[in-house]
Tab-separated table of C-alpha atoms in Angstrom:
chain	number	residue	atom	x	y	z
E	1	MET	CA	-3.184	8.235	13.455
E	2	MET	CA	-3.036	4.802	12.239
E	3	LYS	CA	-4.190	3.877	15.386
E	4	GLN	CA	-6.367	6.078	16.146
E	5	LEU	CA	-7.779	5.725	12.351
E	6	GLU	CA	-7.982	1.386	13.017
E	7	THR	CA	-9.994	2.288	15.712
E	8	ILE	CA	-13.059	3.869	14.141
E	9	VAL	CA	-13.183	1.285	11.548
E	10	ARG	CA	-13.622	-1.341	13.753
E	11	ARG	CA	-15.876	0.649	15.617
E	12	VAL	CA	-18.324	1.508	12.610
E	13	GLY	CA	-18.248	-2.100	12.190
E	14	THR	CA	-20.002	-3.379	14.456
E	15	THR	CA	-22.590	-2.128	12.953
E	16	VAL	CA	-23.132	-3.986	9.546
E	17	VAL	CA	-22.143	-7.392	11.495
E	18	THR	CA	-25.621	-6.481	13.824
E	19	ALA	CA	-27.059	-4.873	10.307
E	20	SER	CA	-30.880	-7.037	9.505
E	21	ASP	CA	-34.507	-6.055	7.410
E	22	LEU	CA	-31.920	-3.532	4.794
E	23	SER	CA	-33.423	-1.139	2.628
E	24	VAL	CA	-33.002	-1.774	-0.603
E	25	THR	CA	-32.776	0.830	-3.057
E	26	GLU	CA	-32.017	-0.197	-7.170
E	27	LYS	CA	-28.550	2.402	-8.882
E	28	GLU	CA	-28.157	2.485	-12.196
E	29	GLY	CA	-25.894	-0.291	-13.195
E	30	HIS	CA	-27.274	-3.929	-13.838
E	31	ALA	CA	-27.514	-4.880	-9.566
E	32	ASN	CA	-25.952	-2.485	-8.134
E	33	PHE	CA	-28.125	-1.342	-5.353
E	34	VAL	CA	-26.975	0.644	-2.125
E	35	THR	CA	-28.975	-0.551	1.127
E	36	ASP	CA	-29.181	1.518	3.988
E	37	MET	CA	-26.458	0.625	5.358
E	38	ASP	CA	-23.989	1.329	3.237
E	39	VAL	CA	-25.190	5.503	3.580
E	40	ARG	CA	-25.330	4.705	7.067
E	41	VAL	CA	-21.771	3.380	7.503
E	42	GLN	CA	-21.179	5.968	5.684
E	43	ARG	CA	-22.414	8.865	7.385
E	44	MET	CA	-20.555	7.336	10.695
E	45	LEU	CA	-17.032	7.319	8.855
E	46	MET	CA	-17.450	10.757	7.347
E	47	GLU	CA	-18.595	11.781	11.676
E	48	GLU	CA	-15.753	10.243	12.444
E	49	LEU	CA	-13.098	10.811	10.744
E	50	ASN	CA	-13.290	14.791	10.205
E	51	ALA	CA	-12.873	14.509	13.782
E	52	LEU	CA	-9.986	13.306	13.693
E	53	LEU	CA	-8.730	14.980	10.638
E	54	PRO	CA	-10.589	17.945	10.209
E	55	GLU	CA	-9.268	19.576	7.234
E	56	ALA	CA	-9.624	16.676	5.102
E	57	ASP	CA	-12.095	16.501	2.096
E	58	PHE	CA	-14.482	13.126	1.130
E	59	ILE	CA	-14.301	11.048	-1.677
E	60	CYS	CA	-16.735	8.579	-1.241
E	61	GLU	CA	-19.398	5.839	-3.186
E	62	GLU	CA	-22.336	7.420	-1.697
E	63	LYS	CA	-22.491	11.288	-2.033
E	64	GLU	CA	-21.802	13.632	-5.685
E	65	ASN	CA	-17.726	14.486	-4.782
E	66	GLU	CA	-15.107	16.897	-6.409
E	67	LYS	CA	-12.197	16.162	-8.216
E	68	LEU	CA	-9.070	14.897	-5.826
E	69	SER	CA	-6.835	17.477	-5.600
E	70	ASP	CA	-3.023	17.338	-3.870
E	71	LYS	CA	-5.684	18.008	-0.620
E	72	ALA	CA	-5.692	15.713	2.668
E	73	THR	CA	-8.214	13.919	0.971
E	74	TRP	CA	-9.887	10.505	2.558
E	75	ILE	CA	-11.276	8.090	0.546
E	76	VAL	CA	-14.240	6.006	1.539
E	77	ASP	CA	-16.517	2.674	0.321
E	78	PRO	CA	-18.982	2.374	3.800
E	79	ILE	CA	-19.609	-1.255	1.788
E	80	ASP	CA	-17.489	-3.377	-0.517
E	81	GLY	CA	-19.193	-6.436	-1.564
E	82	THR	CA	-23.262	-4.199	-0.672
E	83	THR	CA	-24.273	-7.941	-2.746
E	84	ASN	CA	-22.835	-9.284	-0.731
E	85	LEU	CA	-24.720	-7.864	2.450
E	86	ILE	CA	-27.949	-8.250	0.523
E	87	HIS	CA	-27.378	-12.817	0.751
E	88	ASP	CA	-25.453	-12.007	4.115
E	89	TYR	CA	-22.900	-13.864	1.934
E	90	ARG	CA	-20.241	-12.502	5.028
E	91	GLN	CA	-18.209	-11.361	2.027
E	92	SER	CA	-18.400	-7.368	2.589
E	93	ALA	CA	-15.360	-4.856	4.029
E	94	ILE	CA	-14.702	-1.256	4.838
E	95	SER	CA	-12.439	0.513	2.906
E	96	VAL	CA	-10.786	3.818	4.059
E	97	ALA	CA	-8.116	5.872	2.843
E	98	LEU	CA	-6.386	8.831	3.776
E	99	MET	CA	-4.637	10.062	0.955
E	100	ARG	CA	-1.816	12.663	0.509
E	101	ASN	CA	-1.053	14.479	-2.788
E	102	ARG	CA	-3.027	11.926	-4.631
E	103	GLU	CA	-1.509	9.081	-3.271
E	104	PRO	CA	-2.325	6.734	-0.256
E	105	VAL	CA	-1.156	7.291	3.289
E	106	LEU	CA	-2.757	5.226	4.869
E	107	ALA	CA	-5.545	2.323	4.994
E	108	CYS	CA	-7.684	0.455	6.069
E	109	VAL	CA	-9.477	-2.853	5.752
E	110	TYR	CA	-12.061	-4.314	7.532
E	111	ASN	CA	-14.293	-7.947	7.764
E	112	PRO	CA	-15.977	-7.315	9.871
E	113	PHE	CA	-17.443	-10.734	9.554
E	114	THR	CA	-14.197	-11.977	10.597
E	115	ASP	CA	-12.821	-9.069	12.349
E	116	GLU	CA	-9.514	-9.200	9.877
E	117	LEU	CA	-8.227	-6.444	9.486
E	118	PHE	CA	-6.098	-5.018	6.783
E	119	SER	CA	-3.490	-2.267	7.802
E	120	ALA	CA	-0.743	-0.296	5.407
E	121	GLU	CA	1.291	2.452	6.078
E	122	LYS	CA	3.032	4.355	2.955
E	123	GLY	CA	6.576	2.510	4.052
E	124	GLN	CA	6.190	1.677	6.460
E	125	GLY	CA	4.370	-1.772	5.373
E	126	ALA	CA	1.275	-3.335	5.667
E	127	TRP	CA	-0.286	-5.908	8.467
E	128	LEU	CA	-3.626	-7.627	8.232
E	129	ASN	CA	-4.937	-7.837	12.864
E	130	GLY	CA	-0.423	-6.811	13.433
E	131	LYS	CA	0.640	-9.083	11.937
E	132	ARG	CA	2.889	-8.200	9.318
E	133	LEU	CA	2.465	-9.149	5.157
E	134	SER	CA	4.129	-10.331	2.489
E	135	VAL	CA	3.337	-11.135	-1.024
E	136	SER	CA	3.407	-14.440	-2.617
E	137	GLN	CA	6.333	-15.582	-5.549
E	138	ARG	CA	3.609	-18.603	-7.331
E	139	PRO	CA	3.831	-17.877	-10.809
E	140	LEU	CA	1.415	-17.493	-13.151
E	141	ASP	CA	0.590	-21.425	-14.083
E	142	LYS	CA	0.811	-21.931	-10.623
E	143	ALA	CA	-1.422	-18.762	-8.848
E	144	LEU	CA	-4.466	-18.423	-7.695
E	145	ILE	CA	-5.985	-15.187	-9.661
E	146	GLY	CA	-9.261	-12.679	-8.199
E	147	PHE	CA	-11.112	-10.353	-10.598
E	148	GLY	CA	-13.809	-8.984	-10.522
E	149	THR	CA	-16.724	-8.908	-13.777
E	150	ALA	CA	-17.421	-5.600	-13.529
E	151	PRO	CA	-20.866	-6.009	-12.907
E	152	TYR	CA	-21.958	-2.477	-13.573
E	153	TYR	CA	-21.153	-2.526	-17.383
E	154	GLU	CA	-23.256	-4.598	-19.467
E	155	GLU	CA	-19.727	-3.925	-22.472
E	156	LEU	CA	-17.234	-5.263	-21.048
E	157	SER	CA	-18.873	-9.046	-19.298
E	158	ARG	CA	-17.312	-10.442	-22.817
E	159	ALA	CA	-13.896	-8.985	-22.647
E	160	THR	CA	-13.256	-10.002	-18.705
E	161	MET	CA	-15.229	-13.431	-19.820
E	162	ARG	CA	-12.885	-13.814	-22.244
E	163	ILE	CA	-9.209	-13.605	-19.525
E	164	VAL	CA	-11.495	-16.139	-17.470
E	165	TYR	CA	-10.705	-18.330	-19.746
E	166	ARG	CA	-7.571	-17.811	-21.353
E	167	LEU	CA	-6.754	-18.682	-17.372
E	168	LEU	CA	-8.223	-21.112	-16.516
E	169	HIS	CA	-6.009	-23.198	-18.702
E	170	GLU	CA	-3.345	-20.669	-18.174
E	171	ALA	CA	-3.294	-20.004	-14.490
E	172	GLY	CA	-3.838	-22.662	-11.528
E	173	ASP	CA	-7.779	-21.636	-11.360
E	174	VAL	CA	-9.713	-17.791	-10.277
E	175	ARG	CA	-12.365	-17.566	-7.373
E	176	ARG	CA	-14.236	-13.932	-7.191
E	177	SER	CA	-14.901	-12.485	-3.580
E	178	GLY	CA	-17.686	-9.813	-5.019
E	179	SER	CA	-15.702	-7.402	-3.513
E	180	ALA	CA	-12.520	-5.679	-4.898
E	181	ALA	CA	-11.953	-4.306	-1.586
E	182	LEU	CA	-11.327	-8.122	-0.669
E	183	ASP	CA	-9.968	-9.054	-3.227
E	184	LEU	CA	-6.436	-5.928	-2.905
E	185	ALA	CA	-6.574	-7.081	0.815
E	186	TYR	CA	-6.127	-10.913	0.289
E	187	VAL	CA	-2.822	-10.339	-2.951
E	188	ALA	CA	-1.902	-8.552	-0.408
E	189	CYS	CA	-1.482	-11.097	2.874
E	190	GLY	CA	-0.343	-13.815	-0.097
E	191	ARG	CA	-4.480	-15.476	-0.466
E	192	THR	CA	-4.447	-14.729	-3.981
E	193	ASP	CA	-1.567	-13.961	-6.275
E	194	ALA	CA	-3.574	-11.055	-8.400
E	195	PHE	CA	-5.985	-9.218	-9.381
E	196	PHE	CA	-7.694	-7.766	-12.046
E	197	GLU	CA	-11.235	-6.017	-13.031
E	198	LEU	CA	-12.502	-3.380	-15.793
E	199	ARG	CA	-14.028	-1.197	-14.761
E	200	LEU	CA	-12.707	0.177	-10.896
E	201	LYS	CA	-13.803	2.994	-8.761
E	202	PRO	CA	-11.225	5.312	-6.452
E	203	TRP	CA	-13.016	3.937	-3.072
E	204	ASP	CA	-12.989	0.730	-4.258
E	205	VAL	CA	-9.436	-0.026	-5.615
E	206	ALA	CA	-7.711	3.662	-2.984
E	207	ALA	CA	-6.845	1.734	-0.110
E	208	GLY	CA	-6.407	-2.076	-1.635
E	209	ALA	CA	-3.497	-0.338	-3.808
E	210	LEU	CA	-2.149	0.668	-0.670
E	211	LEU	CA	-1.464	-2.109	0.966
E	212	VAL	CA	-0.854	-4.548	-2.429
E	213	ALA	CA	2.886	-1.818	-2.230
E	214	GLU	CA	3.614	-1.371	0.503
E	215	ALA	CA	3.392	-5.902	0.800
E	216	GLY	CA	6.295	-6.079	-1.687
E	217	GLY	CA	3.433	-6.649	-4.803
E	218	VAL	CA	2.002	-4.280	-7.777
E	219	PHE	CA	-0.861	-1.550	-8.230
E	220	THR	CA	-1.719	-0.926	-11.459
E	221	MET	CA	-4.014	-0.067	-14.633
E	222	PRO	CA	-2.188	-1.368	-17.357
E	223	LEU	CA	-4.465	1.479	-20.131
E	224	HIS	CA	-2.534	3.872	-18.939
E	225	GLU	CA	0.455	4.909	-17.749
E	226	LYS	CA	0.259	5.694	-14.398
E	227	VAL	CA	-1.924	5.301	-11.883
E	228	ASP	CA	-4.216	7.655	-11.087
E	229	PHE	CA	-7.559	8.060	-8.288
E	230	ASP	CA	-9.250	9.512	-10.123
E	231	LEU	CA	-9.823	6.715	-12.702
E	232	SER	CA	-12.179	4.833	-13.846
E	233	THR	CA	-10.604	1.349	-15.285
E	234	ALA	CA	-9.652	-1.304	-15.085
E	235	VAL	CA	-6.689	-2.277	-12.271
E	236	VAL	CA	-4.488	-5.356	-11.966
E	237	ALA	CA	-3.049	-6.074	-7.798
E	238	SER	CA	0.038	-9.068	-8.848
E	239	ASN	CA	3.264	-10.061	-7.166
E	240	ALA	CA	5.726	-9.360	-9.680
E	241	GLU	CA	5.892	-13.432	-10.689
E	242	CYS	CA	2.812	-13.169	-12.578
E	243	LEU	CA	2.406	-9.311	-13.343
E	244	GLU	CA	2.835	-9.243	-16.476
E	245	GLY	CA	0.959	-12.543	-18.011
E	246	LEU	CA	-1.400	-10.382	-16.785
E	247	CYS	CA	-1.507	-7.896	-17.593
E	248	GLN	CA	-0.571	-8.333	-21.290
E	249	MET	CA	-3.762	-10.586	-20.874
E	250	VAL	CA	-6.321	-7.712	-20.343
E	251	LEU	CA	-4.111	-5.319	-23.625
E	252	GLU	CA	-4.510	-7.935	-25.178
E	253	GLU	CA	-8.937	-8.262	-24.332
E	254	ALA	CA	-9.533	-5.410	-22.927
E	255	ALA	CA	-8.025	-2.214	-24.208
E	256	GLY	CA	-10.674	-0.426	-26.107
E	257	GLU	CA	-13.563	-1.692	-23.867
E	258	SER	CA	-13.023	-0.343	-20.645
E	259	ALA	CA	-10.540	2.482	-20.527
C-alpha cells in the first residue's frame, strides 16, 4: 500500500504545481486562508484514497470531522502552507497519514515544487525519494531549529517569540518555512535539528510525526502526558540531543497559554 499511496500523492501533486488565478477565502483567525486548490486537492485525495481503502474514515482540514477512533482513518491536509501557495513561495506540501488504533502507520509529505516525497511506514523506516532518512545528532547550541508562529492564535504570539528569542542566543539559528508538515520532514532528514509550534491540528502533524519517529527522532506534545492526534496543541519534534532543552523552553514560556 505504501507504493500506491506514494503514486496517488505524486499524481495529485501535479495539480498543485499548475495552480494559477487562485480563488482565496478567509477562514476564522488572522491570515487563515483557504483556496479553491485546497478544496480541489482534498476532493481528489479523498476519492483516490477511498478507492485504495474503502473501509477507512477521513479526517481532513477542509471539512467537518468526527473524533478520531481506532478505525482505519486517513488524516489529510490537502495543502499545508496555503499562504505560501498564494504567494508562489513554493514551500507547500500535501500531507497524508493512515491511522490505525489512533496511531500513524503510513505517511507521505510531498512538496510538488521540489518533487521531494517524504514517506514512512511504522517499523520500516522513513525515506526521501527512496533514500533512507535519519535525524541529526547536533546539540542544541549548534542546532538549526524550525518553528511555526501559530498565526491563527494571537494569544500565542508572545510566548512563541519569547522561545525564538531564547533560541537565537542558545541555539545555532532558527528558521520558519510556513509549513509544519515540511518542518517535520526536515527534522526527519536532518536539515533541521528540531521544530516547535505552540498549536497545531492533527492534519498538520500526523504524517510528519511518523516521519520523525521512523527517522530515529522524537515527536511529542510537551503539555500533555502522551501524544494524542485528537488534540490541537503544542508540539516538539527533535533529535535526542535537542529534545530536553527545547521542551523545557516550551514548558516555561507556553504552559497555560497553549493547552
